[in-house]
C-alpha positions as a Python dict, from the first residue, in 0.01 Angstrom:
ca = {
    (1, 'M'): (0, 0, 0),
    (2, 'A'): (196, -349, -23),
    (3, 'F'): (556, -397, -1),
    (4, 'G'): (817, -680, -106),
    (5, 'K'): (603, -992, -243),
    (6, 'N'): (242, -873, -187),
    (7, 'R'): (291, -598, -371),
    (8, 'Q'): (449, -850, -670),
    (9, 'D'): (159, -1102, -590),
    (10, 'A'): (-100, -837, -555),
    (11, 'P'): (-427, -827, -799),
    (12, 'F'): (-427, -603, -1114),
    (13, 'E'): (-724, -392, -1091),
    (14, 'A'): (-1008, -522, -1321),
    (15, 'V'): (-1087, -418, -1736),
    (16, 'H'): (-1426, -409, -1775),
    (17, 'W'): (-1390, -681, -2131),
    (18, 'D'): (-1534, -366, -2330),
    (19, 'E'): (-1221, -140, -2196),
    (20, 'I'): (-968, -400, -2344),
    (21, 'T'): (-808, -230, -2650),
    (22, 'Q'): (-487, -481, -2705),
    (23, 'F'): (-516, -853, -2579),
    (24, 'T'): (-372, -1175, -2652),
    (25, 'V'): (-500, -1542, -2620),
    (26, 'G'): (-404, -1809, -2448),
    (27, 'R'): (-235, -1961, -2039),
    (28, 'M'): (73, -1768, -2007),
    (29, 'M'): (14, -1515, -1679),
    (30, 'R'): (393, -1364, -1724),
    (31, 'R'): (609, -1259, -1991),
    (32, 'T'): (1002, -1385, -1885),
    (33, 'V'): (1327, -1488, -2019),
    (34, 'R'): (1292, -1777, -1802),
    (35, 'K'): (1012, -2055, -1872),
    (36, 'S'): (985, -2161, -1490),
    (37, 'K'): (859, -1775, -1369),
    (38, 'R'): (579, -1751, -1679),
    (39, 'G'): (343, -1972, -1503),
    (40, 'E'): (11, -2042, -1613),
    (41, 'G'): (-334, -1983, -1571),
    (42, 'P'): (-708, -2051, -1749),
    (43, 'H'): (-770, -2016, -2101),
    (44, 'A'): (-866, -1624, -2182),
    (45, 'V'): (-865, -1357, -2329),
    (46, 'R'): (-546, -1139, -2197),
    (47, 'F'): (-455, -786, -2177),
    (48, 'M'): (-99, -672, -2053),
    (49, 'R'): (33, -465, -1728),
    (50, 'A'): (373, -441, -1585),
    (51, 'R'): (488, -480, -1329),
    (52, 'G'): (870, -534, -1118),
    (53, 'G'): (971, -505, -1471),
    (54, 'D'): (819, -830, -1637),
    (55, 'E'): (480, -820, -1833),
    (56, 'Y'): (159, -984, -1706),
    (57, 'M'): (-113, -1137, -1879),
    (58, 'V'): (-388, -1047, -1704),
    (59, 'P'): (-741, -1248, -1770),
    (60, 'G'): (-1035, -1029, -1891),
    (61, 'V'): (-1224, -1287, -2037),
    (62, 'Y'): (-1243, -1653, -1986),
    (63, 'I'): (-1307, -1919, -2259),
    (64, 'V'): (-1454, -2235, -2189),
    (65, 'P'): (-1551, -2513, -2474),
    (66, 'A'): (-1897, -2619, -2534),
    (67, 'E'): (-1757, -2982, -2545),
    (68, 'P'): (-1510, -3080, -2215),
    (69, 'A'): (-1191, -3119, -2367),
    (70, 'G'): (-1356, -3069, -2742),
    (71, 'P'): (-1136, -2862, -2986),
    (72, 'L'): (-1233, -2504, -3023),
    (73, 'A'): (-1238, -2503, -3367),
    (74, 'K'): (-1512, -2809, -3351),
    (75, 'G'): (-1719, -2777, -3102),
    (76, 'G'): (-1749, -2389, -3021),
    (77, 'F'): (-1673, -2218, -2671),
    (78, 'R'): (-1839, -1930, -2456),
    (79, 'L'): (-1686, -1644, -2309),
    (80, 'F'): (-1689, -1503, -1891),
    (81, 'E'): (-1627, -1238, -1722),
    (82, 'D'): (-1536, -1500, -1454),
    (83, 'E'): (-1333, -1706, -1396),
    (84, 'G'): (-1603, -1913, -1214),
    (85, 'G'): (-1817, -1927, -1517),
    (86, 'R'): (-2148, -1712, -1313),
    (87, 'Q'): (-2128, -1443, -1590),
    (88, 'L'): (-2183, -1531, -1928),
    (89, 'L'): (-2041, -1290, -2195),
    (90, 'C'): (-2124, -1460, -2526),
    (91, 'T'): (-2162, -1799, -2686),
    (92, 'V'): (-1988, -1944, -3046),
    (93, 'L'): (-2148, -2223, -3202),
    (94, 'P'): (-2065, -2306, -3525),
    (95, 'D'): (-2427, -2371, -3677),
    (96, 'R'): (-2270, -2477, -4094),
    (97, 'S'): (-1921, -2551, -4190),
    (98, 'D'): (-1806, -2244, -4247),
    (99, 'R'): (-2001, -1987, -3985),
    (100, 'F'): (-1977, -1968, -3629),
    (101, 'R'): (-2287, -1784, -3453),
    (102, 'V'): (-2230, -1534, -3172),
    (103, 'T'): (-2479, -1499, -2925),
    (104, 'D'): (-2520, -1236, -2607),
    (105, 'A'): (-2634, -1402, -2252),
    (106, 'T'): (-2984, -1341, -2324),
    (107, 'G'): (-2981, -1527, -2695),
    (108, 'R'): (-2959, -1196, -2911),
    (109, 'E'): (-2738, -1294, -3225),
    (110, 'L'): (-2400, -1023, -3209),
    (111, 'G'): (-2265, -1126, -3581),
    (112, 'S'): (-2117, -1399, -3660),
    (113, 'V'): (-1696, -1564, -3755),
    (114, 'H'): (-1664, -1726, -4110),
    (115, 'R'): (-1422, -1972, -4228),
    (116, 'T'): (-1310, -1837, -4570),
    (117, 'P'): (-1412, -2127, -4864),
    (118, 'T'): (-1061, -2284, -4948),
    (119, 'A'): (-1096, -2147, -5332),
    (120, 'K'): (-1084, -1784, -5157),
    (121, 'R'): (-757, -1843, -4923),
    (122, 'L'): (-514, -1666, -5166),
    (123, 'T'): (-672, -1349, -5162),
    (124, 'Q'): (-841, -1371, -4825),
    (125, 'Q'): (-759, -1474, -4469),
    (126, 'S'): (-911, -1769, -4331),
    (127, 'L'): (-1113, -1566, -4116),
    (128, 'W'): (-1352, -1309, -4153),
    (129, 'M'): (-1711, -1191, -3972),
    (130, 'E'): (-2012, -986, -4050),
    (131, 'Q'): (-2212, -812, -3736),
    (132, 'P'): (-2557, -683, -3869),
    (133, 'G'): (-2590, -331, -4004),
    (134, 'H'): (-2203, -271, -4119),
    (135, 'P'): (-2030, -401, -4430),
    (136, 'A'): (-1836, -786, -4376),
    (137, 'I'): (-1511, -703, -4245),
    (138, 'V'): (-1239, -906, -4435),
    (139, 'A'): (-873, -938, -4414),
    (140, 'P'): (-747, -943, -4763),
    (141, 'R'): (-365, -1086, -4839),
    (142, 'N'): (-183, -790, -4978),
    (143, 'W'): (-449, -618, -4934),
    (144, 'A'): (-211, -262, -5082),
    (145, 'R'): (125, -275, -5276),
    (146, 'G'): (438, -313, -5055),
    (147, 'G'): (202, -404, -4754),
    (148, 'P'): (47, -245, -4434),
    (149, 'G'): (308, -35, -4444),
    (150, 'A'): (243, 134, -4752),
    (151, 'A'): (-104, 103, -4774),
    (152, 'L'): (-101, 335, -4422),
    (153, 'G'): (149, 577, -4598),
    (154, 'R'): (-101, 667, -4884),
    (155, 'G'): (-399, 740, -4612),
    (156, 'V'): (-557, 354, -4747),
    (157, 'G'): (-925, 373, -4525),
    (158, 'R'): (-898, 512, -4115),
    (159, 'V'): (-661, 351, -3950),
    (160, 'L'): (-708, 261, -3506),
    (161, 'G'): (-552, 520, -3310),
    (162, 'G'): (-204, 436, -3217),
    (163, 'V'): (-186, 123, -3446),
    (164, 'V'): (23, 295, -3712),
    (165, 'D'): (371, 306, -3503),
    (166, 'S'): (317, -114, -3431),
    (167, 'L'): (225, -216, -3757),
    (168, 'L'): (566, -99, -3869),
    (169, 'S'): (765, -189, -3575),
    (170, 'F'): (619, -513, -3600),
    (171, 'G'): (771, -563, -3969),
    (172, 'S'): (643, -563, -4327),
    (173, 'D'): (390, -845, -4468),
    (174, 'E'): (723, -1050, -4556),
    (175, 'A'): (691, -1430, -4463),
    (176, 'G'): (876, -1444, -4093),
    (177, 'S'): (1097, -1725, -3983),
    (178, 'G'): (1053, -2018, -3790),
    (179, 'A'): (689, -1916, -3555),
    (180, 'D'): (698, -1557, -3665),
    (181, 'L'): (370, -1438, -3860),
    (182, 'K'): (263, -1184, -4094),
    (183, 'P'): (34, -866, -3977),
    (184, 'V'): (-325, -886, -4036),
    (185, 'V'): (-506, -582, -4062),
    (186, 'W'): (-932, -670, -4116),
    (187, 'V'): (-1083, -383, -4326),
    (188, 'A'): (-1427, -338, -4350),
    (189, 'G'): (-1662, -343, -4655),
    (190, 'A'): (-1304, -450, -4881),
    (191, 'E'): (-1286, -501, -5212),
    (192, 'G'): (-1488, -853, -5369),
    (193, 'T'): (-1722, -819, -5006),
    (194, 'E'): (-2145, -677, -5017),
    (195, 'G'): (-2270, -591, -4678),
    (196, 'E'): (-2470, -253, -4502),
    (197, 'G'): (-2325, 28, -4318),
    (198, 'A'): (-2283, 428, -4306),
    (199, 'A'): (-2030, 492, -4628),
    (200, 'G'): (-1773, 631, -4373),
    (201, 'E'): (-1714, 266, -4269),
    (202, 'Y'): (-1660, 145, -4612),
    (203, 'G'): (-1224, 86, -4597),
    (204, 'Q'): (-1169, 132, -4214),
    (205, 'A'): (-914, -104, -4061),
    (206, 'V'): (-1155, -265, -3723),
    (207, 'L'): (-941, -491, -3579),
    (208, 'T'): (-528, -525, -3629),
    (209, 'F'): (-271, -830, -3564),
    (210, 'P'): (57, -647, -3644),
    (211, 'R'): (313, -885, -3720),
    (212, 'S'): (422, -1216, -3445),
    (213, 'T'): (782, -1229, -3291),
    (214, 'E'): (899, -1432, -3082),
    (215, 'G'): (578, -1563, -2930),
    (216, 'K'): (412, -1175, -2892),
    (217, 'R'): (95, -1256, -3059),
    (218, 'W'): (-147, -966, -2953),
    (219, 'Y'): (-450, -822, -3168),
    (220, 'F'): (-576, -423, -3171),
    (221, 'V'): (-931, -320, -3168),
    (222, 'E'): (-1050, 80, -3134),
    (223, 'R'): (-1182, 160, -2792),
    (224, 'D'): (-1499, 347, -2898),
    (225, 'G'): (-1528, 157, -3264),
    (226, 'W'): (-1857, -15, -3429),
    (227, 'L'): (-1708, -325, -3405),
    (228, 'D'): (-1846, -545, -3148),
    (229, 'K'): (-1530, -644, -2921),
    (230, 'R'): (-1706, -963, -2859),
    (231, 'L'): (-1700, -1066, -3237),
    (232, 'A'): (-1325, -969, -3266),
    (233, 'F'): (-1256, -1211, -2892),
    (234, 'A'): (-1448, -1473, -3083),
    (235, 'L'): (-1229, -1430, -3453),
    (236, 'A'): (-888, -1432, -3225),
    (237, 'V'): (-991, -1736, -3002),
    (238, 'L'): (-1072, -1913, -3299),
    (239, 'R'): (-800, -1835, -3504),
    (240, 'E'): (-525, -1911, -3242),
    (241, 'S'): (-694, -2240, -3183),
    (242, 'E'): (-775, -2358, -3522),
    (243, 'T'): (-462, -2172, -3688),
    (244, 'L'): (-236, -2154, -3505),
    (245, 'G'): (-273, -2444, -3286),
    (246, 'A'): (-310, -2247, -2927),
    (247, 'D'): (-602, -2495, -2790),
    (248, 'H'): (-382, -2556, -2477),
    (249, 'R'): (-132, -2267, -2457),
}
């Protein structure tokens, strides 16, 4: 058992990437009021652990640009299970202007992340996903009258376990001030999309971004759902890099 400073600095128990259900993207290691205590680490997909009254952003998957010093949203990137870059998890590379192919360590295609055409961005968020054998995964804007809270109250789709309270507590889908962001819900087989998959998958909320406040930007994905978490990580990294300008957080 460690005590004092050693206990504070002891590493957190590793979590397998497929067990991560709540994550953020960035370099910040600890969330505290004092900036001097936050610290920065490698650019990574991070999960939260609490210790000594502080929230630690623990790296779970490491982000390495495909082009050194190049923007992730243009040149693509690779995700690794280890900081040393020996255990490749997946590769995310653009193959058209609107599509990023996501492949595993052997080169097998896992799916893709797409940019929404400009003409559709009034009704659909700027990034969406495809996973073979399943409906397209799209985040409609104002996907239910009154916002996500109203939709959840009417039982639209199958909502991620534990996310209802998060959505409601983070606020409605009204525009926030400053750095605050609206909630976003990626839904399988949303209206106007086509795809394969079982009928029961349509309308499922598979990835959720509750409203961002005070710099907190978390993504939620179901632990045992059918969405490959590597696609969720890829979309979040692209969104943070391209939309939110967080390449160097």
